[in-house]
Amino acid sequence: MYASQRPQRSGSVHSLNQQPMQQVQQYYTPYRAFDNSIYNDSSSSGTQFSFQTQNEQFFTLDSLPATDYTVYDADPSVSISSNRSPFSPQCSQSYMSDPHHSYDNTCGSPVSWCSGVDDGNGTKHVLRELKNKLLGPDSDIDDSSSCSFNGVISKPSSLIKWNQVLDIASRLDLKDLLFACAEAVAEADISSAEGLMNVLEERVSVSGEPMQRLSAYMLEGLRARLLSSGSIIYKKLKCNEPTSSDLLSYMQVLYHICPYFKFAYMSANVVIGEAMRNENRIHIIDFQIAQGSQWMFLLHDLARRPGGPPFVRVTGVDDSQSAHARGGGLTLVGERLTKVAESCGVPFEFHGAAMSGCRVELENLQVRHGEALAVNFPYMLHHMPDESVSTMNHRDRLLRLVKSLSPKIVTLVEQESNTNTAPFLPRFRETLDYYTAMFESIDAARPRDDKQRISAEEHCVARDIVNIIACEGAERVERHEPFGKWRSRLVMAGFTPFPLSPSVGETIKDMLKEYSPNYKLAECQEALYLGWKNRALATSSAWR
């Protein structure tokens, strides 16, 4: 979710009046939102909160069967309907539940298949059913005559019928229409895809309802996938990049109107602070340092430690995108953190490792004997290619490298989504489900015609969506996994879960009081889940 960079063309998707925020806070530094980092689960195995109303059958917290999770919510009417986890396979009325089907989630995470496409081996083919209504079950549009439609030759009678299909399509629910279009793209049915895209183009809007806004960017991804694939299309998506100050402004909008960045900062800081309570020398390795804002907060906390603050050293790993987002290299981060530490009276040292996580080796981290080590993975591991992309498997390699350092604590925050190895159609449905919840949460905080919100969604969210839909192989860098999969990877690397203290959940619960009551917090399998309504969007966990 770093920056949306696409060729400009006419249409509702691109008629954006981009007006960056005029005020940028000096130390603002979110991670590249659901990013290329921050905060993402749902269709292939979308994690579902089940906070049901009093009119529905449910377990109350008192009558709930024995479980290992906690729900944090100020509303006493909130309850959980599943005795397996704080999430259930129950879905909205338009979805069909198949809790047995999952492409990535084989590791027991509290997730379930919750999709409108019933993809067991057979998908509920929206496009095919739409055609069959008018053309019959055995009829495809015949391309043997002399009439041309969108570059495909068809008989006049078939063309008339197909126009009727498009007329029906124009009255479909946007989600059904999007999935019908995705099916056409998946089947390389150019005529159907172009026709459905034309219908979609008339119904999407970057200033409309959440579903209209998300559909605008989902359509962008489908069009990109149809036109090309892999590295070619991703390069085509890159156009004029916003300036560093503009991009920072867009990210600042998301930082203030959504709690996802703060969830990452605060949960990790509480865990690290508690783990390092009795340490006099602390080394923090942050694998996505951004502008370092997270550690400014921690330095203030450490300065108040009884008996005096410890010596703190921070190693910040960076890449070129983060450098662009903050308007400069890691030297700026070191200078800012040094000034904060001096003002707080905390002995401090900064080391920059200007490289992507794929290139990090032991010598880049400058680990020293006698320092208690904390490692922070904030919405970044999902960018590391795994065994499905490269024989190098940097995702697991990096975890094994960190384990070899014998850290005292490792914090992990990731989007709760399942897009890594899922095939295209389930991945499309997962993306649609996940970002529907995200766009609804953004909608709750800003007016729909708010120019800052429009720019923030375009530059910090849309490009991630397009990458998930349009790209494959190494060019698809947005590869989210549900917590169960992360748990399995960490255990295989030799880590054990570090139980979260009640203060972590209470800290996040207090923070959420500033936001919509539709944000939910739950704890399960020693991880903290943040969600919107019944959909989990991010998890925070600790390891050692």
CSV table of C-alpha atoms in Angstrom, one decimal, residues 159-501:
chain,number,residue,atom,x,y,z
A,159,LEU,CA,-24.8,-10.4,-30.2
A,160,ILE,CA,-28.4,-9.4,-29.4
A,161,LYS,CA,-28.6,-12.1,-26.7
A,162,TRP,CA,-25.2,-11.0,-25.3
A,163,ASN,CA,-26.4,-7.4,-25.1
A,164,GLN,CA,-29.3,-8.7,-23.1
A,165,VAL,CA,-26.8,-10.5,-20.8
A,166,LEU,CA,-25.0,-7.2,-20.3
A,167,ASP,CA,-28.4,-5.5,-19.5
A,168,ILE,CA,-28.9,-8.1,-16.8
A,169,ALA,CA,-25.3,-7.6,-15.6
A,170,SER,CA,-25.9,-3.9,-15.2
A,171,ARG,CA,-28.5,-4.8,-12.5
A,172,LEU,CA,-26.3,-7.2,-10.6
A,173,ASP,CA,-24.8,-6.6,-7.2
A,174,LEU,CA,-21.4,-5.0,-7.6
A,175,LYS,CA,-19.7,-7.9,-5.9
A,176,ASP,CA,-21.3,-10.4,-8.2
A,177,LEU,CA,-20.5,-8.2,-11.2
A,178,LEU,CA,-16.9,-7.9,-10.2
A,179,PHE,CA,-16.6,-11.7,-9.8
A,180,ALA,CA,-18.2,-12.3,-13.1
A,181,CYS,CA,-15.7,-10.0,-14.7
A,182,ALA,CA,-12.9,-11.8,-12.8
A,183,GLU,CA,-14.1,-15.1,-14.2
A,184,ALA,CA,-14.1,-13.8,-17.7
A,185,VAL,CA,-10.5,-12.5,-17.2
A,186,ALA,CA,-9.4,-15.8,-15.7
A,187,GLU,CA,-10.9,-17.7,-18.7
A,188,ALA,CA,-9.3,-15.2,-21.2
A,189,ASP,CA,-12.9,-14.5,-22.4
A,190,ILE,CA,-12.0,-11.1,-23.9
A,191,SER,CA,-15.4,-10.2,-25.2
A,192,SER,CA,-17.2,-10.9,-21.9
A,193,ALA,CA,-14.5,-9.2,-19.8
A,194,GLU,CA,-14.6,-6.0,-21.9
A,195,GLY,CA,-18.4,-6.0,-21.9
A,196,LEU,CA,-18.6,-6.4,-18.1
A,197,MET,CA,-15.8,-3.8,-17.6
A,198,ASN,CA,-17.9,-1.3,-19.5
A,199,VAL,CA,-20.8,-2.0,-17.2
A,200,LEU,CA,-18.6,-1.7,-14.2
A,201,GLU,CA,-17.0,1.5,-15.4
A,202,GLU,CA,-20.5,3.2,-15.2
A,203,ARG,CA,-21.0,2.1,-11.6
A,204,VAL,CA,-17.8,2.7,-9.8
A,205,SER,CA,-16.6,5.9,-8.2
A,206,VAL,CA,-13.6,7.0,-6.1
A,207,SER,CA,-15.9,9.3,-4.2
A,208,GLY,CA,-18.9,6.9,-3.7
A,209,GLU,CA,-19.8,4.3,-1.2
A,210,PRO,CA,-17.0,2.0,0.0
A,211,MET,CA,-18.0,-0.7,-2.4
A,212,GLN,CA,-18.0,1.7,-5.3
A,213,ARG,CA,-14.6,3.0,-4.4
A,214,LEU,CA,-13.1,-0.4,-3.9
A,215,SER,CA,-14.7,-1.6,-7.2
A,216,ALA,CA,-12.9,1.2,-9.0
A,217,TYR,CA,-9.5,-0.2,-8.0
A,218,MET,CA,-10.5,-3.8,-8.4
A,219,LEU,CA,-11.6,-3.0,-11.9
A,220,GLU,CA,-8.3,-1.3,-12.4
A,221,GLY,CA,-6.6,-4.5,-11.4
A,222,LEU,CA,-8.7,-6.7,-13.7
A,223,ARG,CA,-8.1,-4.4,-16.6
A,224,ALA,CA,-4.3,-4.5,-15.9
A,225,ARG,CA,-4.4,-8.3,-15.7
A,226,LEU,CA,-6.4,-8.6,-19.0
A,227,LEU,CA,-4.0,-6.3,-20.9
A,228,SER,CA,-0.8,-7.9,-19.8
A,229,SER,CA,0.8,-9.9,-16.9
A,230,GLY,CA,3.7,-10.1,-14.5
A,231,SER,CA,6.5,-7.6,-14.8
A,232,ILE,CA,5.2,-6.0,-17.9
A,233,ILE,CA,1.9,-4.8,-16.4
A,234,TYR,CA,3.5,-3.8,-13.1
A,235,LYS,CA,5.9,-1.5,-15.0
A,236,LYS,CA,3.0,-0.1,-17.0
A,237,LEU,CA,1.3,0.8,-13.7
A,238,LYS,CA,4.1,3.1,-12.8
A,239,CYS,CA,3.5,6.7,-13.8
A,240,ASN,CA,4.2,10.0,-12.1
A,241,GLU,CA,5.1,9.2,-8.5
A,242,PRO,CA,3.8,11.7,-5.9
A,243,THR,CA,6.5,13.8,-4.2
A,244,SER,CA,7.8,12.5,-0.9
A,245,SER,CA,6.0,15.2,1.0
A,246,ASP,CA,2.7,14.5,-0.8
A,247,LEU,CA,3.0,10.8,-0.1
A,248,LEU,CA,3.8,11.4,3.5
A,249,SER,CA,0.6,13.5,3.7
A,250,TYR,CA,-1.5,10.8,2.2
A,251,MET,CA,-0.1,8.3,4.6
A,252,GLN,CA,-0.7,10.7,7.5
A,253,VAL,CA,-4.4,10.7,6.6
A,254,LEU,CA,-4.6,7.0,7.0
A,255,TYR,CA,-2.5,7.1,10.2
A,256,HIS,CA,-5.0,9.4,11.8
A,257,ILE,CA,-8.3,8.0,10.6
A,258,CYS,CA,-7.5,4.3,11.0
A,259,PRO,CA,-5.9,2.5,13.9
A,260,TYR,CA,-3.9,0.0,11.9
A,261,PHE,CA,-0.5,1.7,12.2
A,262,LYS,CA,-1.0,2.5,15.9
A,263,PHE,CA,-2.0,-1.1,16.5
A,264,ALA,CA,1.4,-2.1,15.1
A,265,TYR,CA,3.3,0.5,17.0
A,266,MET,CA,1.7,0.2,20.4
A,267,SER,CA,1.3,-3.6,20.6
A,268,ALA,CA,5.0,-4.1,19.7
A,269,ASN,CA,6.2,-1.4,22.1
A,270,VAL,CA,4.3,-2.8,25.1
A,271,VAL,CA,5.7,-6.2,24.4
A,272,ILE,CA,9.3,-5.0,23.9
A,273,GLY,CA,9.1,-2.7,27.0
A,274,GLU,CA,8.0,-5.5,29.2
A,275,ALA,CA,10.5,-8.0,27.8
A,276,MET,CA,13.3,-5.5,28.4
A,277,ARG,CA,12.2,-4.4,31.8
A,278,ASN,CA,15.4,-5.4,33.5
A,279,GLU,CA,17.9,-4.9,30.7
A,280,ASN,CA,20.5,-2.2,30.8
A,281,ARG,CA,21.6,-2.5,27.2
A,282,ILE,CA,19.0,-2.9,24.4
A,283,HIS,CA,19.5,-3.5,20.7
A,284,ILE,CA,16.4,-3.1,18.5
A,285,ILE,CA,16.4,-4.4,14.9
A,286,ASP,CA,13.5,-2.9,12.9
A,287,PHE,CA,13.1,-4.6,9.5
A,288,GLN,CA,11.0,-1.7,8.3
A,289,ILE,CA,12.1,1.4,10.0
A,290,ALA,CA,10.2,3.9,7.9
A,291,GLN,CA,10.7,7.3,9.7
A,292,GLY,CA,11.4,5.7,13.1
A,293,SER,CA,8.3,7.1,14.8
A,294,GLN,CA,7.6,3.9,16.7
A,295,TRP,CA,10.9,4.2,18.6
A,296,MET,CA,10.4,7.8,19.5
A,297,PHE,CA,7.4,6.7,21.6
A,298,LEU,CA,9.5,3.8,23.1
A,299,LEU,CA,12.4,6.1,24.0
A,300,HIS,CA,10.0,8.4,25.9
A,301,ASP,CA,8.7,5.3,27.8
A,302,LEU,CA,12.2,4.1,28.6
A,303,ALA,CA,13.3,7.5,29.8
A,304,ARG,CA,10.8,7.1,32.7
A,305,ARG,CA,12.1,3.8,33.8
A,306,PRO,CA,12.8,3.7,37.6
A,307,GLY,CA,16.5,3.7,38.2
A,308,GLY,CA,17.3,5.5,34.9
A,309,PRO,CA,17.0,4.6,31.2
A,310,PRO,CA,19.0,1.8,29.6
A,311,PHE,CA,21.4,2.3,26.7
A,312,VAL,CA,19.5,1.8,23.4
A,313,ARG,CA,20.8,1.0,20.0
A,314,VAL,CA,18.5,0.8,17.0
A,315,THR,CA,19.4,-0.9,13.7
A,316,GLY,CA,17.0,0.3,10.9
A,317,VAL,CA,16.5,-1.8,7.8
A,318,ASP,CA,15.3,0.2,4.9
A,319,ASP,CA,14.5,0.0,1.1
A,320,SER,CA,14.2,2.6,-1.6
A,321,GLN,CA,10.4,2.9,-1.3
A,322,SER,CA,10.6,3.8,2.4
A,323,ALA,CA,13.4,6.3,1.6
A,324,HIS,CA,11.1,7.9,-1.0
A,325,ALA,CA,8.2,8.0,1.4
A,326,ARG,CA,10.1,9.9,4.1
A,327,GLY,CA,12.0,12.2,1.6
A,328,GLY,CA,15.5,11.0,2.4
A,329,GLY,CA,17.8,8.2,3.5
A,330,LEU,CA,18.3,6.5,6.9
A,331,THR,CA,20.6,9.4,8.0
A,332,LEU,CA,17.4,11.4,8.6
A,333,VAL,CA,16.0,8.7,10.8
A,334,GLY,CA,19.1,8.5,12.8
A,335,GLU,CA,19.2,12.2,13.3
A,336,ARG,CA,15.6,12.4,14.5
A,337,LEU,CA,15.9,9.5,16.9
A,338,THR,CA,19.1,10.9,18.3
A,339,LYS,CA,17.5,14.2,19.0
A,340,VAL,CA,14.6,12.6,20.7
A,341,ALA,CA,16.9,10.4,22.8
A,342,GLU,CA,19.0,13.4,23.8
A,343,SER,CA,15.8,15.3,24.9
A,344,CYS,CA,14.8,12.3,27.0
A,345,GLY,CA,18.2,11.7,28.5
A,346,VAL,CA,18.4,8.2,26.9
A,347,PRO,CA,21.9,7.0,25.9
A,348,PHE,CA,21.4,6.1,22.2
A,349,GLU,CA,23.1,4.9,19.0
A,350,PHE,CA,21.7,4.4,15.5
A,351,HIS,CA,22.8,2.1,12.7
A,352,GLY,CA,21.3,2.1,9.2
A,353,ALA,CA,21.1,-0.9,6.9
A,354,ALA,CA,19.9,0.5,3.6
A,355,MET,CA,18.7,-2.6,1.8
A,356,SER,CA,15.7,-4.8,1.4
A,357,GLY,CA,15.0,-7.7,3.7
A,358,CYS,CA,16.0,-10.1,0.9
A,359,ARG,CA,19.6,-8.9,1.0
A,360,VAL,CA,20.0,-8.8,4.8
A,361,GLU,CA,22.9,-10.9,6.1
A,362,LEU,CA,24.3,-11.3,9.6
A,363,GLU,CA,27.1,-8.8,9.1
A,364,ASN,CA,24.5,-6.1,8.2
A,365,LEU,CA,22.9,-6.2,11.6
A,366,GLN,CA,25.9,-5.5,13.8
A,367,VAL,CA,24.8,-7.6,16.7
A,368,ARG,CA,27.0,-7.1,19.8
A,369,HIS,CA,27.6,-9.3,22.8
A,370,GLY,CA,26.0,-8.1,26.0
A,371,GLU,CA,23.0,-6.4,24.4
A,372,ALA,CA,19.5,-7.8,24.8
A,373,LEU,CA,18.1,-8.1,21.3
A,374,ALA,CA,14.6,-7.2,20.2
A,375,VAL,CA,13.5,-7.8,16.5
A,376,ASN,CA,10.5,-6.0,15.0
A,377,PHE,CA,8.7,-7.2,11.8
A,378,PRO,CA,6.1,-4.6,11.1
A,379,TYR,CA,3.9,-5.5,8.1
A,380,MET,CA,7.0,-6.5,6.1
A,381,LEU,CA,7.5,-10.3,6.1
A,382,HIS,CA,4.7,-10.7,3.5
A,383,HIS,CA,6.9,-8.9,1.0
A,384,MET,CA,9.6,-11.6,1.3
A,385,PRO,CA,9.3,-14.2,-1.4
A,386,ASP,CA,8.8,-17.7,-0.1
A,387,GLU,CA,9.2,-21.2,-1.5
A,388,SER,CA,6.4,-20.7,-3.9
A,389,VAL,CA,8.3,-17.8,-5.6
A,390,SER,CA,12.0,-18.5,-5.2
A,391,THR,CA,14.3,-21.4,-4.2
A,392,MET,CA,16.0,-18.9,-1.9
A,393,ASN,CA,12.8,-18.7,0.2
A,394,HIS,CA,13.8,-15.4,1.8
A,395,ARG,CA,10.7,-15.4,4.0
A,396,ASP,CA,11.9,-18.5,6.0
A,397,ARG,CA,15.6,-17.6,5.5
A,398,LEU,CA,15.1,-14.3,7.3
A,399,LEU,CA,13.3,-16.0,10.2
A,400,ARG,CA,16.1,-18.6,10.6
A,401,LEU,CA,18.7,-15.8,10.5
A,402,VAL,CA,16.9,-13.9,13.3
A,403,LYS,CA,16.5,-17.0,15.4
A,404,SER,CA,20.3,-17.6,15.1
A,405,LEU,CA,20.8,-14.3,16.9
A,406,SER,CA,19.1,-15.6,20.0
A,407,PRO,CA,16.8,-12.6,20.4
A,408,LYS,CA,15.0,-12.0,23.7
A,409,ILE,CA,11.8,-11.0,21.9
A,410,VAL,CA,10.5,-10.9,18.3
A,411,THR,CA,7.4,-8.9,17.4
A,412,LEU,CA,5.3,-9.7,14.3
A,413,VAL,CA,2.4,-7.6,12.9
A,414,GLU,CA,0.8,-8.7,9.7
A,415,GLN,CA,-2.3,-8.4,7.6
A,416,GLU,CA,-4.7,-11.2,8.4
A,417,SER,CA,-5.3,-12.3,4.8
A,418,ASN,CA,-4.6,-15.2,2.5
A,419,THR,CA,-3.3,-14.1,-0.9
A,420,ASN,CA,0.1,-15.8,-1.1
A,421,THR,CA,-0.4,-19.0,-3.0
A,422,ALA,CA,-4.1,-18.9,-3.6
A,423,PRO,CA,-5.1,-19.3,-7.3
A,424,PHE,CA,-6.4,-16.2,-9.0
A,425,LEU,CA,-10.1,-16.4,-8.4
A,426,PRO,CA,-10.0,-17.3,-4.7
A,427,ARG,CA,-7.3,-14.6,-4.3
A,428,PHE,CA,-9.6,-12.1,-6.1
A,429,ARG,CA,-12.4,-13.0,-3.7
A,430,GLU,CA,-10.1,-12.8,-0.7
A,431,THR,CA,-8.9,-9.3,-1.8
A,432,LEU,CA,-12.5,-8.2,-2.3
A,433,ASP,CA,-13.5,-9.4,1.1
A,434,TYR,CA,-10.5,-7.9,2.9
A,435,TYR,CA,-10.5,-4.5,1.4
A,436,THR,CA,-14.3,-4.2,1.6
A,437,ALA,CA,-13.9,-4.1,5.4
A,438,MET,CA,-10.9,-1.7,5.1
A,439,PHE,CA,-12.8,0.7,2.9
A,440,GLU,CA,-15.8,0.6,5.2
A,441,SER,CA,-13.5,1.5,8.1
A,442,ILE,CA,-12.0,4.4,6.2
A,443,ASP,CA,-15.5,5.6,5.2
A,444,ALA,CA,-16.5,5.8,8.8
A,445,ALA,CA,-13.9,8.5,9.5
A,446,ARG,CA,-14.0,10.9,6.5
A,447,PRO,CA,-16.7,12.3,4.2
A,448,ARG,CA,-17.0,10.5,0.9
A,449,ASP,CA,-16.1,13.6,-1.1
A,450,ASP,CA,-13.0,14.3,1.0
A,451,LYS,CA,-10.1,14.9,-1.3
A,452,GLN,CA,-7.5,13.8,1.2
A,453,ARG,CA,-9.2,10.5,1.7
A,454,ILE,CA,-9.5,10.0,-2.0
A,455,SER,CA,-5.8,10.7,-2.5
A,456,ALA,CA,-4.8,8.5,0.5
A,457,GLU,CA,-6.8,5.5,-0.9
A,458,GLU,CA,-5.4,6.0,-4.4
A,459,HIS,CA,-1.7,6.3,-3.3
A,460,CYS,CA,-1.6,4.1,-0.3
A,461,VAL,CA,-4.1,1.3,-0.9
A,462,ALA,CA,-5.0,1.0,-4.6
A,463,ARG,CA,-1.6,0.0,-5.9
A,464,ASP,CA,-1.5,-2.9,-3.4
A,465,ILE,CA,-4.9,-4.1,-4.7
A,466,VAL,CA,-3.8,-3.9,-8.3
A,467,ASN,CA,-0.6,-5.8,-7.5
A,468,ILE,CA,-2.5,-8.6,-5.9
A,469,ILE,CA,-4.9,-8.9,-8.8
A,470,ALA,CA,-2.8,-8.1,-11.8
A,471,CYS,CA,0.7,-9.6,-11.0
A,472,GLU,CA,2.1,-13.1,-10.7
A,473,GLY,CA,5.5,-14.6,-9.8
A,474,ALA,CA,8.2,-12.4,-8.4
A,475,GLU,CA,6.3,-9.2,-9.5
A,476,ARG,CA,3.5,-10.0,-7.1
A,477,VAL,CA,5.0,-8.6,-3.9
A,478,GLU,CA,1.8,-8.4,-1.9
A,479,ARG,CA,1.7,-12.0,-0.5
A,480,HIS,CA,-0.2,-12.0,2.7
A,481,GLU,CA,-0.7,-15.1,4.9
A,482,PRO,CA,-3.1,-15.8,7.8
A,483,PHE,CA,-1.7,-16.1,11.3
A,484,GLY,CA,-1.8,-19.9,11.3
A,485,LYS,CA,0.7,-19.9,8.4
A,486,TRP,CA,3.0,-17.4,10.2
A,487,ARG,CA,2.7,-19.4,13.3
A,488,SER,CA,3.8,-22.6,11.4
A,489,ARG,CA,6.8,-20.7,9.8
A,490,LEU,CA,8.0,-19.3,13.1
A,491,VAL,CA,7.7,-22.7,14.9
A,492,MET,CA,9.6,-24.4,12.1
A,493,ALA,CA,12.3,-21.7,12.4
A,494,GLY,CA,12.7,-22.6,16.1
A,495,PHE,CA,10.6,-19.9,17.8
A,496,THR,CA,8.1,-20.4,20.5
A,497,PRO,CA,5.1,-18.1,21.2
A,498,PHE,CA,5.7,-15.4,23.8
A,499,PRO,CA,2.3,-15.0,25.7
A,500,LEU,CA,1.0,-11.5,25.6
A,501,SER,CA,0.3,-9.9,28.9
